[in-house]
Amino acid sequence: MSQKITIEPVTRIEGHGKVTIHLDDEGEVACTYFHVNEFRGLEKFCEGRMFFEMPMITQRICGICPVSHHLAAAKTCDAILGVEIPRPARLLRELMHMAQFVQTHSMHFFYLAGPDLLLGMEADTAKRNLLGLVESHPNWLSRQ
């Protein structure tokens, strides 16, 4: 008999999501879906706007990776204009992107995955968060 398994909410990601797994009659995975139910509608803000406004608008798509969206839009503007930016500007963009990479990975590790790693996967899911970490190790905050 086929079966449907739903994992909701999916945590440790920025935003909201769920996973739906459909099993066939033999219990094997027939198909799997990752659902992201958010609709921000930022595309509507872009319609009819000048292309050079897009880097400032698109960076607001995501609070975690605004630099990536900003740079993608800036590169698109470069392509529209048919220009190649100077090497120092390209290096500055790359430096900005790598700084964001460090920031987002640090945030993911310390805020999203850290509680799972430090408290263990067997810990109560309601406690596997930053407040649960502070509650279980109150002396961490008092160290100097």
Tab-separated table of N, CA, C and O in Angstrom, residues 23-118:
chain	number	residue	atom	x	y	z
A	23	LEU	N	5.771	7.060	-0.973
A	23	LEU	CA	6.313	5.702	-1.080
A	23	LEU	C	5.380	4.851	-1.926
A	23	LEU	O	4.152	4.997	-1.846
A	24	ASP	N	5.961	3.950	-2.719
A	24	ASP	CA	5.136	3.059	-3.529
A	24	ASP	C	4.684	1.860	-2.694
A	24	ASP	O	4.926	1.798	-1.488
A	25	ASP	N	4.046	0.900	-3.336
A	25	ASP	CA	3.504	-0.263	-2.627
A	25	ASP	C	4.577	-1.115	-1.960
A	25	ASP	O	4.320	-1.819	-0.992
A	26	GLU	N	5.809	-1.054	-2.478
A	26	GLU	CA	6.912	-1.822	-1.895
A	26	GLU	C	7.646	-1.051	-0.804
A	26	GLU	O	8.632	-1.537	-0.246
A	27	GLY	N	7.222	0.171	-0.524
A	27	GLY	CA	7.879	0.980	0.500
A	27	GLY	C	9.079	1.766	-0.012
A	27	GLY	O	9.818	2.350	0.766
A	28	GLU	N	9.277	1.758	-1.336
A	28	GLU	CA	10.378	2.509	-1.935
A	28	GLU	C	9.909	3.926	-2.253
A	28	GLU	O	8.724	4.157	-2.530
A	29	VAL	N	10.843	4.855	-2.257
A	29	VAL	CA	10.505	6.245	-2.554
A	29	VAL	C	10.113	6.364	-4.027
A	29	VAL	O	10.889	6.039	-4.923
A	30	ALA	N	8.897	6.801	-4.266
A	30	ALA	CA	8.415	7.019	-5.633
A	30	ALA	C	8.735	8.437	-6.087
A	30	ALA	O	9.204	8.661	-7.199
A	31	CYS	N	8.495	9.412	-5.226
A	31	CYS	CA	8.846	10.803	-5.525
A	31	CYS	C	8.885	11.594	-4.231
A	31	CYS	O	8.263	11.221	-3.232
A	32	THR	N	9.641	12.671	-4.272
A	32	THR	CA	9.809	13.529	-3.109
A	32	THR	C	9.690	14.975	-3.542
A	32	THR	O	10.181	15.347	-4.611
A	33	TYR	N	9.035	15.788	-2.723
A	33	TYR	CA	8.871	17.209	-3.028
A	33	TYR	C	9.351	18.044	-1.850
A	33	TYR	O	9.073	17.713	-0.693
A	34	PHE	N	10.054	19.114	-2.171
A	34	PHE	CA	10.438	20.114	-1.179
A	34	PHE	C	9.582	21.336	-1.460
A	34	PHE	O	9.661	21.913	-2.543
A	35	HIS	N	8.738	21.704	-0.520
A	35	HIS	CA	7.806	22.817	-0.706
A	35	HIS	C	8.322	24.055	0.021
A	35	HIS	O	8.644	23.986	1.199
A	36	VAL	N	8.379	25.161	-0.680
A	36	VAL	CA	8.630	26.460	-0.064
A	36	VAL	C	7.371	27.266	-0.321
A	36	VAL	O	7.055	27.584	-1.464
A	37	ASN	N	6.658	27.540	0.728
A	37	ASN	CA	5.326	28.113	0.596
A	37	ASN	C	5.288	29.631	0.615
A	37	ASN	O	4.230	30.222	0.522
A	38	GLU	N	6.431	30.260	0.771
A	38	GLU	CA	6.441	31.710	0.861
A	38	GLU	C	6.294	32.346	-0.512
A	38	GLU	O	6.863	31.883	-1.497
A	39	PHE	N	5.549	33.405	-0.551
A	39	PHE	CA	5.455	34.229	-1.748
A	39	PHE	C	5.747	35.658	-1.323
A	39	PHE	O	5.041	36.214	-0.485
A	40	ARG	N	6.781	36.218	-1.856
A	40	ARG	CA	7.151	37.577	-1.475
A	40	ARG	C	6.691	38.590	-2.516
A	40	ARG	O	6.511	39.745	-2.218
A	41	GLY	N	6.545	38.173	-3.754
A	41	GLY	CA	6.048	39.050	-4.791
A	41	GLY	C	6.997	40.148	-5.231
A	41	GLY	O	6.566	41.150	-5.803
A	42	LEU	N	8.292	39.960	-4.966
A	42	LEU	CA	9.245	41.003	-5.348
A	42	LEU	C	9.322	41.203	-6.854
A	42	LEU	O	9.712	42.277	-7.321
A	43	GLU	N	8.919	40.185	-7.607
A	43	GLU	CA	8.934	40.328	-9.059
A	43	GLU	C	8.053	41.497	-9.501
A	43	GLU	O	8.371	42.211	-10.444
A	44	LYS	N	6.942	41.688	-8.793
A	44	LYS	CA	6.025	42.777	-9.140
A	44	LYS	C	6.673	44.149	-8.941
A	44	LYS	O	6.374	45.087	-9.665
A	45	PHE	N	7.547	44.264	-7.952
A	45	PHE	CA	8.254	45.525	-7.738
A	45	PHE	C	9.196	45.840	-8.903
A	45	PHE	O	9.517	46.998	-9.149
A	46	CYS	N	9.631	44.796	-9.589
A	46	CYS	CA	10.610	44.971	-10.662
A	46	CYS	C	9.979	45.367	-11.995
A	46	CYS	O	10.640	45.989	-12.826
A	47	GLU	N	8.731	45.024	-12.181
A	47	GLU	CA	8.076	45.316	-13.459
A	47	GLU	C	8.006	46.821	-13.704
A	47	GLU	O	7.580	47.586	-12.846
A	48	GLY	N	8.469	47.225	-14.894
A	48	GLY	CA	8.410	48.622	-15.291
A	48	GLY	C	9.496	49.508	-14.703
A	48	GLY	O	9.516	50.703	-14.964
A	49	ARG	N	10.383	48.934	-13.902
A	49	ARG	CA	11.460	49.718	-13.291
A	49	ARG	C	12.664	49.751	-14.217
A	49	ARG	O	12.858	48.882	-15.060
A	50	MET	N	13.508	50.739	-14.026
A	50	MET	CA	14.745	50.833	-14.794
A	50	MET	C	15.690	49.718	-14.334
A	50	MET	O	15.750	49.393	-13.146
A	51	PHE	N	16.433	49.169	-15.281
A	51	PHE	CA	17.289	48.026	-14.962
A	51	PHE	C	18.328	48.359	-13.898
A	51	PHE	O	18.694	47.519	-13.096
A	52	PHE	N	18.797	49.592	-13.852
A	52	PHE	CA	19.852	49.953	-12.890
A	52	PHE	C	19.334	50.043	-11.449
A	52	PHE	O	20.113	50.171	-10.514
A	53	GLU	N	18.028	49.943	-11.265
A	53	GLU	CA	17.454	49.910	-9.915
A	53	GLU	C	17.446	48.492	-9.327
A	53	GLU	O	17.253	48.317	-8.131
A	54	MET	N	17.635	47.499	-10.186
A	54	MET	CA	17.491	46.109	-9.749
A	54	MET	C	18.468	45.684	-8.661
A	54	MET	O	18.070	44.940	-7.749
A	55	PRO	N	19.737	46.103	-8.675
A	55	PRO	CA	20.606	45.663	-7.570
A	55	PRO	C	20.075	46.065	-6.191
A	55	PRO	O	20.156	45.283	-5.237
A	56	MET	N	19.492	47.235	-6.067
A	56	MET	CA	18.967	47.676	-4.776
A	56	MET	C	17.652	46.979	-4.419
A	56	MET	O	17.355	46.786	-3.248
A	57	ILE	N	16.876	46.616	-5.423
A	57	ILE	CA	15.593	45.949	-5.155
A	57	ILE	C	15.819	44.464	-4.875
A	57	ILE	O	15.303	43.923	-3.892
A	58	THR	N	16.592	43.803	-5.724
A	58	THR	CA	16.735	42.349	-5.594
A	58	THR	C	17.508	41.933	-4.351
A	58	THR	O	17.316	40.819	-3.874
A	59	GLN	N	18.325	42.809	-3.813
A	59	GLN	CA	19.055	42.409	-2.604
A	59	GLN	C	18.129	42.227	-1.407
A	59	GLN	O	18.507	41.644	-0.404
A	60	ARG	N	16.900	42.680	-1.533
A	60	ARG	CA	15.939	42.529	-0.442
A	60	ARG	C	15.141	41.227	-0.527
A	60	ARG	O	14.261	40.975	0.281
A	61	ILE	N	15.465	40.394	-1.507
A	61	ILE	CA	14.802	39.105	-1.656
A	61	ILE	C	15.084	38.217	-0.453
A	61	ILE	O	14.214	37.512	0.035
A	62	CYS	N	16.313	38.270	0.025
A	62	CYS	CA	16.729	37.347	1.078
A	62	CYS	C	17.522	38.092	2.139
A	62	CYS	O	18.455	38.819	1.812
A	63	GLY	N	17.158	37.890	3.386
A	63	GLY	CA	17.885	38.521	4.481
A	63	GLY	C	19.185	37.820	4.808
A	63	GLY	O	20.012	38.340	5.545
A	64	ILE	N	19.380	36.642	4.273
A	64	ILE	CA	20.586	35.878	4.545
A	64	ILE	C	21.664	36.163	3.507
A	64	ILE	O	22.830	36.262	3.819
A	65	CYS	N	21.267	36.294	2.247
A	65	CYS	CA	22.261	36.444	1.187
A	65	CYS	C	21.973	37.646	0.273
A	65	CYS	O	21.884	37.487	-0.948
A	66	PRO	N	21.845	38.845	0.843
A	66	PRO	CA	21.556	39.998	-0.006
A	66	PRO	C	22.678	40.323	-0.981
A	66	PRO	O	22.423	40.801	-2.092
A	67	VAL	N	23.901	40.052	-0.594
A	67	VAL	CA	25.032	40.380	-1.473
A	67	VAL	C	24.976	39.543	-2.748
A	67	VAL	O	25.223	40.053	-3.843
A	68	SER	N	24.631	38.280	-2.634
A	68	SER	CA	24.543	37.420	-3.825
A	68	SER	C	23.512	37.944	-4.808
A	68	SER	O	23.752	38.001	-6.014
A	69	HIS	N	22.347	38.337	-4.294
A	69	HIS	CA	21.299	38.864	-5.162
A	69	HIS	C	21.707	40.206	-5.762
A	69	HIS	O	21.452	40.480	-6.932
A	70	HIS	N	22.357	41.046	-4.952
A	70	HIS	CA	22.820	42.344	-5.439
A	70	HIS	C	23.829	42.163	-6.573
A	70	HIS	O	23.729	42.807	-7.622
A	71	LEU	N	24.791	41.267	-6.364
A	71	LEU	CA	25.825	41.050	-7.382
A	71	LEU	C	25.267	40.417	-8.646
A	71	LEU	O	25.694	40.760	-9.752
A	72	ALA	N	24.317	39.512	-8.510
A	72	ALA	CA	23.707	38.911	-9.698
A	72	ALA	C	23.004	39.979	-10.531
A	72	ALA	O	23.125	40.007	-11.766
A	73	ALA	N	22.293	40.878	-9.861
A	73	ALA	CA	21.614	41.954	-10.577
A	73	ALA	C	22.623	42.923	-11.193
A	73	ALA	O	22.440	43.395	-12.317
A	74	ALA	N	23.691	43.210	-10.468
A	74	ALA	CA	24.722	44.113	-10.997
A	74	ALA	C	25.387	43.504	-12.233
A	74	ALA	O	25.634	44.204	-13.229
A	75	LYS	N	25.655	42.197	-12.195
A	75	LYS	CA	26.245	41.530	-13.362
A	75	LYS	C	25.281	41.556	-14.551
A	75	LYS	O	25.698	41.682	-15.694
A	76	THR	N	24.001	41.442	-14.264
A	76	THR	CA	23.001	41.528	-15.331
A	76	THR	C	22.998	42.927	-15.936
A	76	THR	O	22.912	43.081	-17.160
A	77	CYS	N	23.107	43.940	-15.086
A	77	CYS	CA	23.193	45.322	-15.593
A	77	CYS	C	24.428	45.493	-16.478
A	77	CYS	O	24.356	46.136	-17.535
A	78	ASP	N	25.548	44.904	-16.067
A	78	ASP	CA	26.769	44.959	-16.882
A	78	ASP	C	26.518	44.338	-18.252
A	78	ASP	O	26.933	44.886	-19.282
A	79	ALA	N	25.826	43.200	-18.255
A	79	ALA	CA	25.552	42.509	-19.518
A	79	ALA	C	24.618	43.330	-20.401
A	79	ALA	O	24.802	43.402	-21.618
A	80	ILE	N	23.610	43.950	-19.790
A	80	ILE	CA	22.680	44.781	-20.564
A	80	ILE	C	23.427	45.930	-21.238
A	80	ILE	O	23.190	46.254	-22.401
A	81	LEU	N	24.352	46.532	-20.489
A	81	LEU	CA	25.122	47.658	-21.036
A	81	LEU	C	26.269	47.213	-21.930
A	81	LEU	O	26.867	48.041	-22.618
A	82	GLY	N	26.581	45.919	-21.889
A	82	GLY	CA	27.676	45.405	-22.702
A	82	GLY	C	29.041	45.888	-22.227
A	82	GLY	O	29.940	46.124	-23.034
A	83	VAL	N	29.193	46.038	-20.923
A	83	VAL	CA	30.461	46.515	-20.377
A	83	VAL	C	31.156	45.420	-19.584
A	83	VAL	O	30.528	44.497	-19.074
A	84	GLU	N	32.465	45.553	-19.521
A	84	GLU	CA	33.251	44.684	-18.658
A	84	GLU	C	33.846	45.585	-17.586
A	84	GLU	O	34.548	46.553	-17.905
A	85	ILE	N	33.566	45.280	-16.331
A	85	ILE	CA	34.026	46.158	-15.262
A	85	ILE	C	35.530	46.006	-15.072
A	85	ILE	O	36.110	44.956	-15.387
A	86	PRO	N	36.193	47.033	-14.554
A	86	PRO	CA	37.642	46.957	-14.326
A	86	PRO	C	37.993	45.892	-13.285
A	86	PRO	O	37.170	45.539	-12.430
A	87	ARG	N	39.202	45.393	-13.354
A	87	ARG	CA	39.655	44.341	-12.455
A	87	ARG	C	39.481	44.717	-10.978
A	87	ARG	O	38.992	43.889	-10.196
A	88	PRO	N	39.850	45.936	-10.532
A	88	PRO	CA	39.634	46.267	-9.108
A	88	PRO	C	38.164	46.167	-8.694
A	88	PRO	O	37.862	45.705	-7.592
A	89	ALA	N	37.244	46.556	-9.550
A	89	ALA	CA	35.817	46.447	-9.228
A	89	ALA	C	35.407	44.978	-9.147
A	89	ALA	O	34.633	44.585	-8.266
A	90	ARG	N	35.914	44.154	-10.057
A	90	ARG	CA	35.609	42.718	-10.028
A	90	ARG	C	36.143	42.089	-8.740
A	90	ARG	O	35.467	41.279	-8.100
A	91	LEU	N	37.348	42.476	-8.340
A	91	LEU	CA	37.927	41.942	-7.105
A	91	LEU	C	37.144	42.415	-5.878
A	91	LEU	O	36.963	41.652	-4.920
A	92	LEU	N	36.687	43.656	-5.901
A	92	LEU	CA	35.889	44.172	-4.798
A	92	LEU	C	34.573	43.405	-4.682
A	92	LEU	O	34.142	43.046	-3.583
A	93	ARG	N	33.953	43.127	-5.813
A	93	ARG	CA	32.721	42.323	-5.792
A	93	ARG	C	32.991	40.936	-5.225
A	93	ARG	O	32.207	40.414	-4.429
A	94	GLU	N	34.106	40.334	-5.636
A	94	GLU	CA	34.439	39.004	-5.141
A	94	GLU	C	34.716	39.039	-3.638
A	94	GLU	O	34.289	38.144	-2.901
A	95	LEU	N	35.388	40.083	-3.168
A	95	LEU	CA	35.652	40.230	-1.740
A	95	LEU	C	34.339	40.362	-0.964
A	95	LEU	O	34.154	39.728	0.085
A	96	MET	N	33.418	41.164	-1.478
A	96	MET	CA	32.101	41.306	-0.835
A	96	MET	C	31.388	39.957	-0.763
A	96	MET	O	30.792	39.609	0.260
A	97	HIS	N	31.462	39.203	-1.845
A	97	HIS	CA	30.773	37.916	-1.887
A	97	HIS	C	31.397	36.925	-0.906
A	97	HIS	O	30.689	36.185	-0.211
A	98	MET	N	32.721	36.914	-0.821
A	98	MET	CA	33.382	35.999	0.115
A	98	MET	C	33.110	36.402	1.561
A	98	MET	O	32.960	35.542	2.433
A	99	ALA	N	33.013	37.708	1.843
A	99	ALA	CA	32.662	38.151	3.199
A	99	ALA	C	31.257	37.671	3.558
A	99	ALA	O	31.011	37.219	4.677
A	100	GLN	N	30.337	37.766	2.611
A	100	GLN	CA	28.989	37.259	2.863
A	100	GLN	C	29.016	35.754	3.082
A	100	GLN	O	28.297	35.229	3.926
A	101	PHE	N	29.852	35.059	2.333
A	101	PHE	CA	29.985	33.611	2.472
A	101	PHE	C	30.391	33.252	3.903
A	101	PHE	O	29.799	32.372	4.526
A	102	VAL	N	31.375	33.967	4.445
A	102	VAL	CA	31.820	33.724	5.819
A	102	VAL	C	30.678	34.025	6.800
A	102	VAL	O	30.402	33.247	7.716
A	103	GLN	N	30.002	35.154	6.589
A	103	GLN	CA	28.916	35.553	7.489
A	103	GLN	C	27.770	34.549	7.471
A	103	GLN	O	27.282	34.125	8.515
A	104	THR	N	27.328	34.138	6.281
A	104	THR	CA	26.177	33.237	6.210
A	104	THR	C	26.511	31.847	6.741
A	104	THR	O	25.681	31.218	7.399
A	105	HIS	N	27.723	31.373	6.476
A	105	HIS	CA	28.089	30.056	6.984
A	105	HIS	C	28.263	30.080	8.502
A	105	HIS	O	27.901	29.125	9.186
A	106	SER	N	28.787	31.172	9.025
A	106	SER	CA	28.893	31.309	10.486
A	106	SER	C	27.505	31.334	11.104
A	106	SER	O	27.260	30.671	12.111
A	107	MET	N	26.604	32.107	10.508
A	107	MET	CA	25.258	32.181	11.033
A	107	MET	C	24.577	30.802	10.987
A	107	MET	O	23.941	30.385	11.954
A	108	HIS	N	24.750	30.104	9.874
A	108	HIS	CA	24.131	28.784	9.776
A	108	HIS	C	24.669	27.851	10.852
A	108	HIS	O	23.902	27.168	11.536
A	109	PHE	N	25.985	27.839	11.006
A	109	PHE	CA	26.562	26.928	11.980
A	109	PHE	C	26.164	27.284	13.403
A	109	PHE	O	25.685	26.450	14.163
A	110	PHE	N	26.352	28.533	13.794
A	110	PHE	CA	26.148	28.904	15.190
A	110	PHE	C	24.679	29.041	15.579
A	110	PHE	O	24.316	28.786	16.720
A	111	TYR	N	23.820	29.473	14.654
A	111	TYR	CA	22.425	29.701	15.025
A	111	TYR	C	21.477	28.595	14.559
A	111	TYR	O	20.526	28.277	15.248
A	112	LEU	N	21.719	28.055	13.375
A	112	LEU	CA	20.774	27.076	12.843
A	112	LEU	C	21.189	25.641	13.160
A	112	LEU	O	20.404	24.868	13.685
A	113	ALA	N	22.431	25.249	12.847
A	113	ALA	CA	22.864	23.869	13.064
A	113	ALA	C	23.521	23.664	14.417
A	113	ALA	O	23.495	22.568	14.959
A	114	GLY	N	24.101	24.722	14.980
A	114	GLY	CA	24.822	24.612	16.250
A	114	GLY	C	24.035	23.956	17.367
A	114	GLY	O	24.548	23.059	18.046
A	115	PRO	N	22.794	24.373	17.610
A	115	PRO	CA	22.040	23.723	18.686
A	115	PRO	C	21.885	22.216	18.493
A	115	PRO	O	21.969	21.450	19.460
A	116	ASP	N	21.686	21.771	17.267
A	116	ASP	CA	21.593	20.330	17.011
A	116	ASP	C	22.911	19.638	17.334
A	116	ASP	O	22.939	18.569	17.939
A	117	LEU	N	24.006	20.257	16.913
A	117	LEU	CA	25.318	19.646	17.120
A	117	LEU	C	25.730	19.661	18.592
A	117	LEU	O	26.299	18.688	19.095
A	118	LEU	N	25.470	20.762	19.282
A	118	LEU	CA	25.906	20.885	20.668
A	118	LEU	C	25.014	20.146	21.653
A	118	LEU	O	25.493	19.600	22.640
